[in-house]
Each structure stands twice: as structure tokens, then as C-alpha cells.
Coordinates of C-alpha atoms in Angstrom, one line a residue:
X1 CA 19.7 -11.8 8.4
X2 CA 22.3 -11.3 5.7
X3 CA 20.6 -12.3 2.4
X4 CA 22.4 -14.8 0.0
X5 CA 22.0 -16.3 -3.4
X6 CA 20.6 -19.2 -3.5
X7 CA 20.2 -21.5 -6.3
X8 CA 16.7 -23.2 -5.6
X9 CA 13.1 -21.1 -5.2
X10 CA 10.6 -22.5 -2.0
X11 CA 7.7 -23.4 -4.0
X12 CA 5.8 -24.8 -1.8
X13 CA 3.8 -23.5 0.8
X14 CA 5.9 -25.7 3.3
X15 CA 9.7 -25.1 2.3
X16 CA 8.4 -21.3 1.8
X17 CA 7.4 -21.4 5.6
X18 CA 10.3 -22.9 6.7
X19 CA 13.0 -21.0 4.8
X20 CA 11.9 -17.9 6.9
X21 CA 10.8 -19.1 10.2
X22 CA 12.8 -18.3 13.0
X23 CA 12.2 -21.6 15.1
X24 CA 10.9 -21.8 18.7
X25 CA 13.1 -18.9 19.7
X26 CA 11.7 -16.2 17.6
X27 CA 8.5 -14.2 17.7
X28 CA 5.5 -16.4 17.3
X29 CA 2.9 -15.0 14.7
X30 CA -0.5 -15.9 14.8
X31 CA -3.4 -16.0 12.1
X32 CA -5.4 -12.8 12.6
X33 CA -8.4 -15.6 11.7
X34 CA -7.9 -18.2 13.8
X35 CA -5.4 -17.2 16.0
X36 CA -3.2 -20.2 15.8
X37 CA 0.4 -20.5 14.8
X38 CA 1.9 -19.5 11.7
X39 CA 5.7 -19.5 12.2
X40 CA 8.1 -17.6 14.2
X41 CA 9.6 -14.6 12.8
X42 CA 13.5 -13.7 13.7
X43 CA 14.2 -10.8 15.9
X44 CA 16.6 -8.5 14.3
X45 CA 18.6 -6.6 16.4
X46 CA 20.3 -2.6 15.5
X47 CA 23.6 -4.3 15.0
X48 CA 22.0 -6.4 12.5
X49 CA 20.8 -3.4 10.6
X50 CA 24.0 -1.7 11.0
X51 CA 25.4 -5.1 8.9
X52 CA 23.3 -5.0 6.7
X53 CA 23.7 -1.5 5.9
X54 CA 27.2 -2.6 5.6
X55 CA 26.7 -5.4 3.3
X56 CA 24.4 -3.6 1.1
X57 CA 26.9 -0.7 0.4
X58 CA 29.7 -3.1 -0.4
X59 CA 27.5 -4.9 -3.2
X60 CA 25.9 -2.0 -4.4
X61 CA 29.2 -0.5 -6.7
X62 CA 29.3 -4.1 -8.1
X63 CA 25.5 -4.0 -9.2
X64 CA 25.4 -0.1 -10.7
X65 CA 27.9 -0.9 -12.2
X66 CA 25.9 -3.6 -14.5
X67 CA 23.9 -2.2 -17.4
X68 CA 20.5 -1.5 -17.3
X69 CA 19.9 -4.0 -19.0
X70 CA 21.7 -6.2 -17.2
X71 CA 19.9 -5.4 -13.9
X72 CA 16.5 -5.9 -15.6
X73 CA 17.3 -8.9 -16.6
X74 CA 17.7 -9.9 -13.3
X75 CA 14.8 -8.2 -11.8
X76 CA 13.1 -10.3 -15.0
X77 CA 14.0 -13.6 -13.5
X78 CA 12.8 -12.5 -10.1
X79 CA 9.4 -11.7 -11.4
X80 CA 9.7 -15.6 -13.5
X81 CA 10.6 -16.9 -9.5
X82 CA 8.1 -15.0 -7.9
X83 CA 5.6 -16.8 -10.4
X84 CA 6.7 -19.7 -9.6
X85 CA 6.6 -19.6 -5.7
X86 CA 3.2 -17.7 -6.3
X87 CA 0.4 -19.7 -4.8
X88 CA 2.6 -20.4 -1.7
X89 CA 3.8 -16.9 -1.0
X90 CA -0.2 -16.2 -1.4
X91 CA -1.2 -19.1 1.2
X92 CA 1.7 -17.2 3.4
X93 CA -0.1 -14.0 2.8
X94 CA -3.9 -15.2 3.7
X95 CA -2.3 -16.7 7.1
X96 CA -0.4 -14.0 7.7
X97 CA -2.1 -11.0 7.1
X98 CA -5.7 -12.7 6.7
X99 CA -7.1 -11.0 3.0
X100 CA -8.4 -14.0 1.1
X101 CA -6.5 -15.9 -1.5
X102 CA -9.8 -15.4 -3.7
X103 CA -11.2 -11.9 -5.2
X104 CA -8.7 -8.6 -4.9
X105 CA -7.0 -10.8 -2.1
X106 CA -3.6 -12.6 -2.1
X107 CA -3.4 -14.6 -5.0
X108 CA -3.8 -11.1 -6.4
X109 CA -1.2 -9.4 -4.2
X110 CA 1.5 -12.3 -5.3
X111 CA 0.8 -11.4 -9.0
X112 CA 0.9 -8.0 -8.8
X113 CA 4.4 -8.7 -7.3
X114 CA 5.7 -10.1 -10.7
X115 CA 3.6 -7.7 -12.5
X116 CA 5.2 -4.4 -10.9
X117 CA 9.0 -6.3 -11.5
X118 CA 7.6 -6.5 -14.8
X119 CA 6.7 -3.4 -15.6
X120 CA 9.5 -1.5 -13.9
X121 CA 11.8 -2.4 -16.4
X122 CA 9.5 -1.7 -19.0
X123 CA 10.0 2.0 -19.2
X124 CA 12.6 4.2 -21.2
X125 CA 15.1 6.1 -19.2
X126 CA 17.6 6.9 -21.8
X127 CA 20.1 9.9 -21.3
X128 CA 17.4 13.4 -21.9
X129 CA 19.1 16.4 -23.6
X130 CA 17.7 19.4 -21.9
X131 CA 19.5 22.1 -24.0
X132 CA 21.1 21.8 -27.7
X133 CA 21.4 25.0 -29.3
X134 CA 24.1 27.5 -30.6
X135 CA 25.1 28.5 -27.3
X136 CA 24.9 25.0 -25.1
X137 CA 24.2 21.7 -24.8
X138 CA 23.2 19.9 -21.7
X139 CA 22.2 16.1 -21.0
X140 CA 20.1 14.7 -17.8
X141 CA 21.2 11.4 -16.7
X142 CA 20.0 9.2 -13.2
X143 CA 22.6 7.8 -11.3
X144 CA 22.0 5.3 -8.1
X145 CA 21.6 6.9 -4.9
X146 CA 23.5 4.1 -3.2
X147 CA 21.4 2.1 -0.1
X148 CA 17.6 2.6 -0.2
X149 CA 15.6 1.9 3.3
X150 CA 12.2 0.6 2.4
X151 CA 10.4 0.5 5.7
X152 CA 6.6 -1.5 5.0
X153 CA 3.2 -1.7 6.2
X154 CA 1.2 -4.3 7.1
X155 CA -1.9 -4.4 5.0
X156 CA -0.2 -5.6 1.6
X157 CA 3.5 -6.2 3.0
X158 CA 4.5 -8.2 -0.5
X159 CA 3.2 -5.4 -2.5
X160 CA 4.1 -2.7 -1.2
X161 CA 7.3 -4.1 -0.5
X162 CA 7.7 -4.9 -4.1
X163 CA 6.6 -1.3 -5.1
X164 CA 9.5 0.4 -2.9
X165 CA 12.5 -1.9 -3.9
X166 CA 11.7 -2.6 -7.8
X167 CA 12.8 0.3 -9.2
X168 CA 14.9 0.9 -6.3
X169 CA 17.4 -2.1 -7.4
X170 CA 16.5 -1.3 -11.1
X171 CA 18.4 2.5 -10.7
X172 CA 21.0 0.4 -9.4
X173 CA 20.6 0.7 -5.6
X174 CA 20.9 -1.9 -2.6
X175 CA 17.5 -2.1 -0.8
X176 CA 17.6 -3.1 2.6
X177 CA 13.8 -3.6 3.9
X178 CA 12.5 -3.5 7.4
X179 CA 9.1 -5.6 7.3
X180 CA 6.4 -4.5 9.3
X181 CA 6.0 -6.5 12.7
X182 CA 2.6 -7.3 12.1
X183 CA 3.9 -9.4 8.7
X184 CA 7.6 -9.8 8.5
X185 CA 7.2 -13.8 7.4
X186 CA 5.7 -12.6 4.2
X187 CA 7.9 -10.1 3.4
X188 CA 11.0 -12.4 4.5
X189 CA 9.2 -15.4 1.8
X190 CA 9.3 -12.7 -0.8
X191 CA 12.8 -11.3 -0.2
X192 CA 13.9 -15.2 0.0
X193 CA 12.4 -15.7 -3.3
X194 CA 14.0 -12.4 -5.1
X195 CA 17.5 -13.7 -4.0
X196 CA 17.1 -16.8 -5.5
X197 CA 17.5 -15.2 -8.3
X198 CA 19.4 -11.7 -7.4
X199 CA 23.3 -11.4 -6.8
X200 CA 24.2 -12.0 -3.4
X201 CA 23.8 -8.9 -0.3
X202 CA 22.3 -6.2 -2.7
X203 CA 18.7 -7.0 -0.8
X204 CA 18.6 -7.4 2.7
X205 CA 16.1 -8.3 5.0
X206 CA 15.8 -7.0 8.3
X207 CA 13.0 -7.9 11.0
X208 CA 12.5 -6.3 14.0
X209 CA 10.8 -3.4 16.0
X210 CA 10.5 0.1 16.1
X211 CA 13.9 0.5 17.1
X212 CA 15.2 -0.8 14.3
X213 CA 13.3 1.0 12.2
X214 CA 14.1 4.3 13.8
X215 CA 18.3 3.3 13.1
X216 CA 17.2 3.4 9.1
X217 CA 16.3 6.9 9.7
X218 CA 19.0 8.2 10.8
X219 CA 22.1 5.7 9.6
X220 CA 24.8 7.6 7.3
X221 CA 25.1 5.1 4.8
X222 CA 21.4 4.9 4.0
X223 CA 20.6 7.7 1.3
X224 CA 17.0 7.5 0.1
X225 CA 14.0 5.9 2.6
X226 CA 10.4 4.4 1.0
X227 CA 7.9 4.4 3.7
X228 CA 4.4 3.5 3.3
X229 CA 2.7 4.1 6.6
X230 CA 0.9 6.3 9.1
X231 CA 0.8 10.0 9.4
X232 CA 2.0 10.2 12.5
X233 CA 5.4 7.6 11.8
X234 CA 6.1 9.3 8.6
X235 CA 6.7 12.5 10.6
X236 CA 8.8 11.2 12.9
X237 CA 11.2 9.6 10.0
X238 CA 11.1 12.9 8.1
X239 CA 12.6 15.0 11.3
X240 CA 14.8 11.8 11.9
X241 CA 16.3 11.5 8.1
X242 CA 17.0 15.6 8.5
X243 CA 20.1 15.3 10.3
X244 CA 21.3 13.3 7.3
X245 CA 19.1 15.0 4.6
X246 CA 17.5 11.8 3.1
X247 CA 15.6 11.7 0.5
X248 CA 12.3 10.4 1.2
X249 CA 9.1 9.0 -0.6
X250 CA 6.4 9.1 2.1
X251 CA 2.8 7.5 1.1
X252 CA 0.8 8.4 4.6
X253 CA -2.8 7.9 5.8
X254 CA -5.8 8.8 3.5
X255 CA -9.3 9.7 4.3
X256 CA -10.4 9.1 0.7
X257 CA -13.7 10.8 -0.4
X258 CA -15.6 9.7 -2.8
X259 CA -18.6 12.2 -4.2
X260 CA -21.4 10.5 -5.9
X261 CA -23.3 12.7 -8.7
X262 CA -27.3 13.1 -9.2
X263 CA -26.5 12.0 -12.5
X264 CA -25.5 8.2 -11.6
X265 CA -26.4 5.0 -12.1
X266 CA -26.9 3.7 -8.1
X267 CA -27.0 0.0 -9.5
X268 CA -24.1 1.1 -12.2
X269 CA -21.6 2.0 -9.6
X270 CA -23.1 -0.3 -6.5
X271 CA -20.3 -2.5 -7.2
X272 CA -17.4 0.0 -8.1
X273 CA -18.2 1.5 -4.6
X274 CA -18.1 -1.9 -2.4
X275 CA -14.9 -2.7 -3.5
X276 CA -13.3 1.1 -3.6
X277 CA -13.9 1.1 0.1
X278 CA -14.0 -3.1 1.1
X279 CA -10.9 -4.5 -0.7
X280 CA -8.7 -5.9 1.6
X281 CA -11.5 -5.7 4.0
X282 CA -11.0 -1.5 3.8
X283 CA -7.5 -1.9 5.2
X284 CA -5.9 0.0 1.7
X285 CA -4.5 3.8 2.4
X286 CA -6.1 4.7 -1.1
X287 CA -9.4 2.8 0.1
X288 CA -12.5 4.8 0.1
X289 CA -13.2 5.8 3.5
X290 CA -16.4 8.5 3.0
X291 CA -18.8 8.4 0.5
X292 CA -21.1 11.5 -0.3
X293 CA -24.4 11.0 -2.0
X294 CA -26.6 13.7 -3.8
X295 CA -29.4 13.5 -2.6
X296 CA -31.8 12.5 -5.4
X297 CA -30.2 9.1 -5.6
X298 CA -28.9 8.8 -1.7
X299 CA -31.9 6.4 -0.8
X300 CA -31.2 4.3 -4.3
X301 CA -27.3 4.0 -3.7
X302 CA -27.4 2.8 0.0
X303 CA -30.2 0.0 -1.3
X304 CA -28.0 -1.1 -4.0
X305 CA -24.7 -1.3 -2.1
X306 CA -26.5 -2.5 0.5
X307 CA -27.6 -5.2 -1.3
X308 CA -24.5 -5.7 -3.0
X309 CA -22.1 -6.1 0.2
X310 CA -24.7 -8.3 2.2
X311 CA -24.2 -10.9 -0.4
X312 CA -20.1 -10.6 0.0
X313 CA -19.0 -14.1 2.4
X314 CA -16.0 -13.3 5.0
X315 CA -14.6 -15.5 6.6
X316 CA -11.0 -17.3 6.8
X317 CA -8.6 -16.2 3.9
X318 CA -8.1 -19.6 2.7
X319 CA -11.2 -21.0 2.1
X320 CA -11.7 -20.4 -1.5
X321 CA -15.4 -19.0 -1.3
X322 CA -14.4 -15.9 0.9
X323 CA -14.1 -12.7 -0.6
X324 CA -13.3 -10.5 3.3
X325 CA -11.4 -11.4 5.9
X326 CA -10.6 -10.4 9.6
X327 CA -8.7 -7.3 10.4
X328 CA -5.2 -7.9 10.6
X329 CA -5.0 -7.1 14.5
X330 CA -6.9 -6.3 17.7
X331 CA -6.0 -2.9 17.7
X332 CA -6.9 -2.2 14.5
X333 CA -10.4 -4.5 15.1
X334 CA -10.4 -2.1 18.2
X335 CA -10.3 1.2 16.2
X336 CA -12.9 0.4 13.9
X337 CA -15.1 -0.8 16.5
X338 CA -15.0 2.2 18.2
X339 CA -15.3 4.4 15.2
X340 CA -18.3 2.8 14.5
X341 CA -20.0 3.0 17.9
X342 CA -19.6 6.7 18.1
X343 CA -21.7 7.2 14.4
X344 CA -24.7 5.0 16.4
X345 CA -24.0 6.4 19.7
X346 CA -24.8 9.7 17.6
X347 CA -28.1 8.4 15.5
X348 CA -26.6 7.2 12.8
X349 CA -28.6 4.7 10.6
X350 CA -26.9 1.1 10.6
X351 CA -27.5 -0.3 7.0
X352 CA -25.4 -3.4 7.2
X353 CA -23.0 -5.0 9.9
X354 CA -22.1 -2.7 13.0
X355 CA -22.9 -6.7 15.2
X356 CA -19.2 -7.9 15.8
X357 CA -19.4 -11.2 17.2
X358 CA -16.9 -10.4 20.1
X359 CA -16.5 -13.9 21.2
X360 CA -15.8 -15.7 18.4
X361 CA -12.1 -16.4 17.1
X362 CA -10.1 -13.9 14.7
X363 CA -10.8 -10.7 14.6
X364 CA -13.6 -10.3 12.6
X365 CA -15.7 -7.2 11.9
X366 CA -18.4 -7.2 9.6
X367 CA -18.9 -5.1 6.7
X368 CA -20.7 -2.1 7.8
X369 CA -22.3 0.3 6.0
X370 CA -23.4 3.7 8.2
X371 CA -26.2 6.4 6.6
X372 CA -27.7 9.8 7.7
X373 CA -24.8 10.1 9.8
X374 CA -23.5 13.9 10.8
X375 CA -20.5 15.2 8.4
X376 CA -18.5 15.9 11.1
X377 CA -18.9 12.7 12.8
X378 CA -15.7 10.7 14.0
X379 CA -16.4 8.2 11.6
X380 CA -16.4 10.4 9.1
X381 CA -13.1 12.8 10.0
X382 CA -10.9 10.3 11.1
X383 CA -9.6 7.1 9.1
X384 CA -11.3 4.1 10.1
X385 CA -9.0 1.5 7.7
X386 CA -11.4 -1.2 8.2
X387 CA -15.1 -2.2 6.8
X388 CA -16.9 0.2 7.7
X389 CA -18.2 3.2 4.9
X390 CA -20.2 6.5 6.3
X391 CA -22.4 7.7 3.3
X392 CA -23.2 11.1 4.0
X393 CA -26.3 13.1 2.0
X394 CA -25.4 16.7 0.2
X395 CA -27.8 18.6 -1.9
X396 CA -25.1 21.5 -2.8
X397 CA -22.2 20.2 -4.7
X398 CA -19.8 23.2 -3.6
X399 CA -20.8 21.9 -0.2
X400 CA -19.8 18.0 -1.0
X401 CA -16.4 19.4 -2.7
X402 CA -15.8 21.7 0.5
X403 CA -16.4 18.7 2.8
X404 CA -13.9 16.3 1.0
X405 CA -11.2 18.8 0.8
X406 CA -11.7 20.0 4.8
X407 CA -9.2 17.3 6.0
X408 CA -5.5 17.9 6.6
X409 CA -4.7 14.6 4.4
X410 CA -4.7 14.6 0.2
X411 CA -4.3 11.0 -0.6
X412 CA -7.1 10.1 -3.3
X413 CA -10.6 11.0 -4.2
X414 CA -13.5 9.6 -6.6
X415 CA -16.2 11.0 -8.8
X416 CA -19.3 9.0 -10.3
X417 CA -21.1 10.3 -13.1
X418 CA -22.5 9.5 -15.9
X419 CA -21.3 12.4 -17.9
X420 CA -17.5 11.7 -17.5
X421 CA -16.5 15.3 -18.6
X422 CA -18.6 16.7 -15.8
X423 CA -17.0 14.3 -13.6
X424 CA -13.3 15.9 -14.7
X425 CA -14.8 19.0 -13.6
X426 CA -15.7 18.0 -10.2
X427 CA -12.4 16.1 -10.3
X428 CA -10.0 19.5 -10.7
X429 CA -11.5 20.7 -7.8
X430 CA -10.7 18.0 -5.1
X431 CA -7.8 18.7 -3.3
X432 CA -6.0 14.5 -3.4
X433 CA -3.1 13.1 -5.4
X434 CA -5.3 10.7 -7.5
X435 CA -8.8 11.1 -8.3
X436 CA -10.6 8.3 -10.1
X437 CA -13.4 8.7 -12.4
X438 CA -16.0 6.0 -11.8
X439 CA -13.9 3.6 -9.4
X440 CA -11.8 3.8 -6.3
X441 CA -8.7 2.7 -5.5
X442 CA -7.3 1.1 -8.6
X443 CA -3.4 1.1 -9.3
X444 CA -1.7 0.9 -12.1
X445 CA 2.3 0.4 -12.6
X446 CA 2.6 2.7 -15.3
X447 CA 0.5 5.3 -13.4
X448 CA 2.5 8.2 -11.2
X449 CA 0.8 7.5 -7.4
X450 CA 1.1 10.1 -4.2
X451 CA -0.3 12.0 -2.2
X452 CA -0.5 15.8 -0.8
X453 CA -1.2 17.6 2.2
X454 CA -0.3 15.3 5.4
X455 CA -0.3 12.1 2.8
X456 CA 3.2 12.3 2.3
X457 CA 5.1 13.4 -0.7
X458 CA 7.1 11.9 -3.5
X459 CA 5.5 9.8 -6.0
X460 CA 5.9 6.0 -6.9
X461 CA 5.3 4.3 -10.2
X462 CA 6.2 5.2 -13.8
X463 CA 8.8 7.2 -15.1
X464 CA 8.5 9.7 -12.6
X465 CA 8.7 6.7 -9.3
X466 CA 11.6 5.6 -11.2
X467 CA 13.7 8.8 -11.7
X468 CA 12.7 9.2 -7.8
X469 CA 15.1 6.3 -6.9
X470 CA 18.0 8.0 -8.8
X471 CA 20.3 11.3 -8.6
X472 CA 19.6 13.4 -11.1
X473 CA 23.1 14.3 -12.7
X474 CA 23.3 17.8 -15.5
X475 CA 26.7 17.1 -17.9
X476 CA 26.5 20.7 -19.4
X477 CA 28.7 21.9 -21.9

């Protein structure tokens, strides 16, 4: 459980495997596509955590007190090793989680590990003088918080992972990072690559259940807690880190709306829209989940995404030609396939999918595209995080505006125009984190991301994700 140096980076799919992989005694883990074996994952117990913890503060004085330089140098290296190690943590992550090594799939997710390492130590956080006038002079500066809990999902477990603990270890933090159950062998690969490279104990690795998870929450000697997650388990941690006042970055569930213009292009934006809400077969947070369609183009937008998404293959992650894969889990598979019942159930029109084949292997739903359904419809309220897109009609824009900013969560939101400054318009009066002008979805390092209402708070990436790993400390005078 305890991390350590190494001096040699699993490069193969194989040694990558085994490095992490508990053996016959741990948890088995199963391909969401096949259902056969990956590997066995380690069961981590609360005393583990509670050494880690341990661990991680007792490195952590050694490592702030490097340079900054010094620590992005490292976090350099880590991003060369994750390179290298890149199409076997991918291979990991199409077995484990299922998204396809092709298209926005894991050979993706791996690069965008290195990328974010990259990019995190690319910005300038050099000492800010606030005041510097006849009567005072005063100087911002970021210090380490100490030990940073990163607690992960399961829909891009390297990624996400990667987001919480880079700039985490770059403000000169120990990270210890509690994997999701679903896909701990990934993030266990990843953390085994970073400490090839990274000084020994100042990232740990912790796998195990809920329980363990609840002990981040509430341990003393953890100061700061990343979690990227549901609703629900992000309220829970907030009450729990109280006692202790942690801070806390929270990125929670999203029902992203998209609103669709009268001015669009339908065969413009066909494709901008399939992959806004199907990337990672519509398991992202920031995914689009509702899409509302004036109604002068409604018929011409569902033909052309339509046609667009029936041409999509799905199928295992690691055949090259597929572009979708399964849903992670049955319960998920479950959730989705009951979403979608009730929008038929109701009248809904079925464009696309909506068939499951329940007795094949993996668990596979089809890409599904629902129309004319009611705006209040379950499929519509309520996150579906699978492949399955409601497009609702509106002929009054205030209406379409009202009807994306009626639910409780604020994650992201998209407008499609073809008169971008309109667009903006519509944009300043959506009620999410991020809205994105003629695409859904897509992140970018240097780019402040986070959400309001019951989609958390805090903000990751940039400048601003970075000071959030620090202390802000005032020398006045």
C-alpha cells in the first residue's frame, strides 16, 4: 500500500498488470465488456489509510521544501514516464473501465495524463504584491496545505486522478488517493508509474471501499479533499470534513443542457452534439445530458444526429474500430435502462437505440436518441450518465433558458448559433459553471472548471486550480 520509488517504469501492458494486482486473494475485477478477468485489486483496510496518512505527512516537509522548480521538474519526468507506459496504462483503461482505446477513449485519457502534468507546471505563480504605496506594502504568497485526499470516480479514474493530485504535489502537498472500486487497477498502474519517477511516500495509493473513503473525510492530518463524484457523496464528505474544517474542491453531478438556436447549421453542429453528450459512451459529469431544439430546425437536427450516431460502431474497447463501449457497470446499465423506458412508457419518439440486447455479454446499451418527449420527463430532470440524449422542442427562447436553469445542479451548459455574439448572449443567462459556444464538454488545462448550485464548488485547472491547492499567506508591512 505504501508507495515507493522505484527505478524502472511497467511499459508493458503485462508488467503494468502485474505490478498492481493483488493476486488470487484480492478483489477480482471484471471487464465491463466481456465480463472476464482483469486482475485482482488489493483490499485496503482504515489502518492502511491511517498509514498512509502517516507516511504522506512525514515526506511532505522534505518535498515543500524543494523549489518550485524543483518539484516541476519532477512532476516533468512523471509526465516523460507516463508517456512511456502510455499505450499499456490505455489497454488497462479499455479493460478496466471499458471506453475504447480509439476516438476520445483511452489512448486519449493516458495522454491527457502527461498533458495536465505538463501544463500544471507551466503556469506563473510568483510572489503578487497586493499593496505598494506610501502607507503599506503587502505580498500574497501560496504555501502547501500539507496532505491532500483525492477521492476518484470511475468514468476517467487516470484523468481525473491526474487532475486532483498535479497541482496538488506541484504546491508542494502529499496526495494520498483513494481509487474508485469500480477502477482502482488503473489508478494503482498510474500511481505506480508517477513513483517511478517521484520521491518516495509523497503519493500514496489506497484501495478500498466506502469505509475507507469515509476515514479521508474526517482524518486530522488530511487538510484539503478533491472529490469528483455524485451529489449525493459529495454531501456527505462536506458535513464529514466540518468537524475538521477541510478545505474541499467538490465537482458533483451535472444535468448539462444544451440549447440549440433557429439560427444553426443542423449538419454543422450534428457532430459537435454526438460527441458533447456520447464521449465516453455519455458517462462524463460535463456530458451533455438534454438538448433543446428551436423548433424551426428540430426535425433537421434529429435527422442529422441521427444519422451521424447510427454510423458510430460500439463494441469492446480494444478492438481498434470501436468508437463506444459498454457502461462501466450493471447498475449504471440499470439506471439508464430505466430512464429510458419511462420517456417511451410516456410516448416518447425513439430515434435511435432504446433495444438493449439483455442477453448478450458486457453491459452494453446502445446509443439512444429520445424526441418529442415531455420537458419534465424523468429522462429529462434526472442524470442519465449513459447514451441516451432527450431532445426536447421550444419555440420561446426565455422558455428553453427557464427550462435549463430549473434544476438544482449548475455544472455546464452549451449554445449553438451561428451568430456567436448572440450565442454569448444566450450564454450570460444560463445558470452552469462553463458554458461552451458551439461544442460540449471540452476541457482545457489552462481553463478554470467548476461548477454551481448542487455541482459542487471550488474550481480546478489554471491559475486559479492551482492557488486552490495552496494557503494563501498576506506578509504585510
Amino acid at each position: 500500500m505504501t508507495a515507493e520509488t522505484t527505478t524502472h517504469t511497467p511499459t508493458t501492458y503485462e508488467d503494468l498488470l502485474a505490478s498492481v494486482s493483488a493476486g488470487a486473494e484480492g478483489r477480482e475485477i471484471l471487464d465491463p465488456a466481456t465480463g472476464e478477468l482483469v486482475g485482482y485489486a488489493p483490499e485496503h483496510s482504515v489502518e492502511d489509510l491511517h498509514t498512509a496518512v502517516e507516511v504522506a505527512a512525514d515526506k511532505q516537509k522534505a518535498w515543500a521544501a524543494l523549489s518550485d522548480a524543483e518539484r516541476c521538474d519532477y512532476l516533468q519526468r512523471a509526465a516523460d514516464a507516463v508517456d512511456a507506459a502510455g499505450e499499456a496504462l490505455a489497454e488497462l483503461i479499455s479493460r478496466e473501465q471499458g471506453k475504447p482505446l480509439s476516438g476520445p477513449g483511452s489512448r486519449f485519457e493516458a495522454g491527457a495524463c502527461s498533458t495536465w502534468l505538463r501544463v500544471t507546471c507551466s503556469y506563473d505563480l510568483s510572489e503578487e504584491v497586493v499593496v505598494d504605496d506610501e502607507q503599506a506594502h503587502a505580498v500574497i504568497n501560496y504555501r502547501p496545505i500539507g496532505v491532500v485526499g483525492a477521492i476518484g470516480p470511475w468514468n476517467w479514474p487516470a484523468m481525473i486522478t491526474i487532475w486532483q493530485l498535479a497541482p496538488a504535489l506541484r504546491m508542494g502537498n502529499a496526495v494520498v488517493v483513494k481509487p474508485s472500486e469500480y477502477t482502482p487497477l488503473t489508478v494503482l498502474a498510474l500511481v505506480e508509474i508517477l513513483n517511478s519517477v517521484l520521491p518516495e511516500g509523497v503519493l500514496q495509493v489506497v484501495s478500498g471501499g466506502r469505509e475507507v473513503g469515509a476515514a479521508i473525510s474526517t482524518h486530522e492530518k488530511i487538510g484539503k479533499i478533491m472529490f469528483t463524484g455524485s451529489t449525493a457523496t459529495g454531501r456527505k464528505i462536506a458535513e464529514s470534513a466540518a468537524a475538521t474544517v477541510k478545505r474541499l474542491t467538490l465537482e458533483l453531478g451535472g444535468n448539462d443542457a444544451g440549447i440549440v438556436l433557429e439560427d444553426a447549421d443542423p449538419a454543422a453542429i450534428a457532430e459537435g452534439l454526438f460527441w458533447g453528450a456520447f464521449i465516453n459512451t455519455g458517462q462524463t459529469c460535463a456530458a451533455l445530458k438534454r438538448l433543446y431544439v428551436h423548433d424551426s430546425i428540430y426535425d433537421a437536427v434529429c435527422e442529422s444526429l441521427t444519422a451521424l450516431a447510427g454510423q458510430m460502431p460500439m463494441g469492446h474497447g480494444v478492438d481498434e474500430q470501436n468508437v463506444l463501449g459498454p457502461l462501466q457497470n450493471k447498475m449504471q446499465f440499470d439506471i439508464v435502462d430505466e430512464l429510458v423506458k419511462k420517456a417511451t412508457d410516456s410516448g416518447a419518439r425513439v430515434l435511435l437505440g432504446g433495444d438493449p440486447d439483455y442477453e448478450a455479454p458486457g453491459f452494453f446499451y446502445p446509443a439512444t436518441l429520445i424526441a418529442d418527449i415531455d420537458p419534465d420527463n424523468a429522462l429529462v430532470v434526472e442524470e442519465q450518465f449513459g447514451p441516451a440524449l432527450p431532445i426536447i422542442r421550444y419555440t420561446d427562447l426565455d422558455w428553453a433558458v427557464e427550462q435549463a436553469n430549473k434544476l438544482e445542479v449548475g455544472l455546464g451548459a452549451s449554445v449553438w448559433s451561428s451568430d456567436r455574439d448572440r450565442a454569448v448572449e444566450v450564454a450570460r443567462r444560463i445558470e452552469a459553471g462553463t458554458v461552451w459556444i458551439n461544442n460540449h464538454g471540452g476541457l482545457d488545462p489552462r481553463v478554470p472548471f467548476g461548477g454551481i448550485k448542487q455541482s459542487g464548488y471550488g474550481v480546478e485547472f489554471g491559475v486559479e486550480g492551482l492557488k486552490a491547492l495552496g494557503v494563501p499567506q498576506v506578509i504585510n508591512g
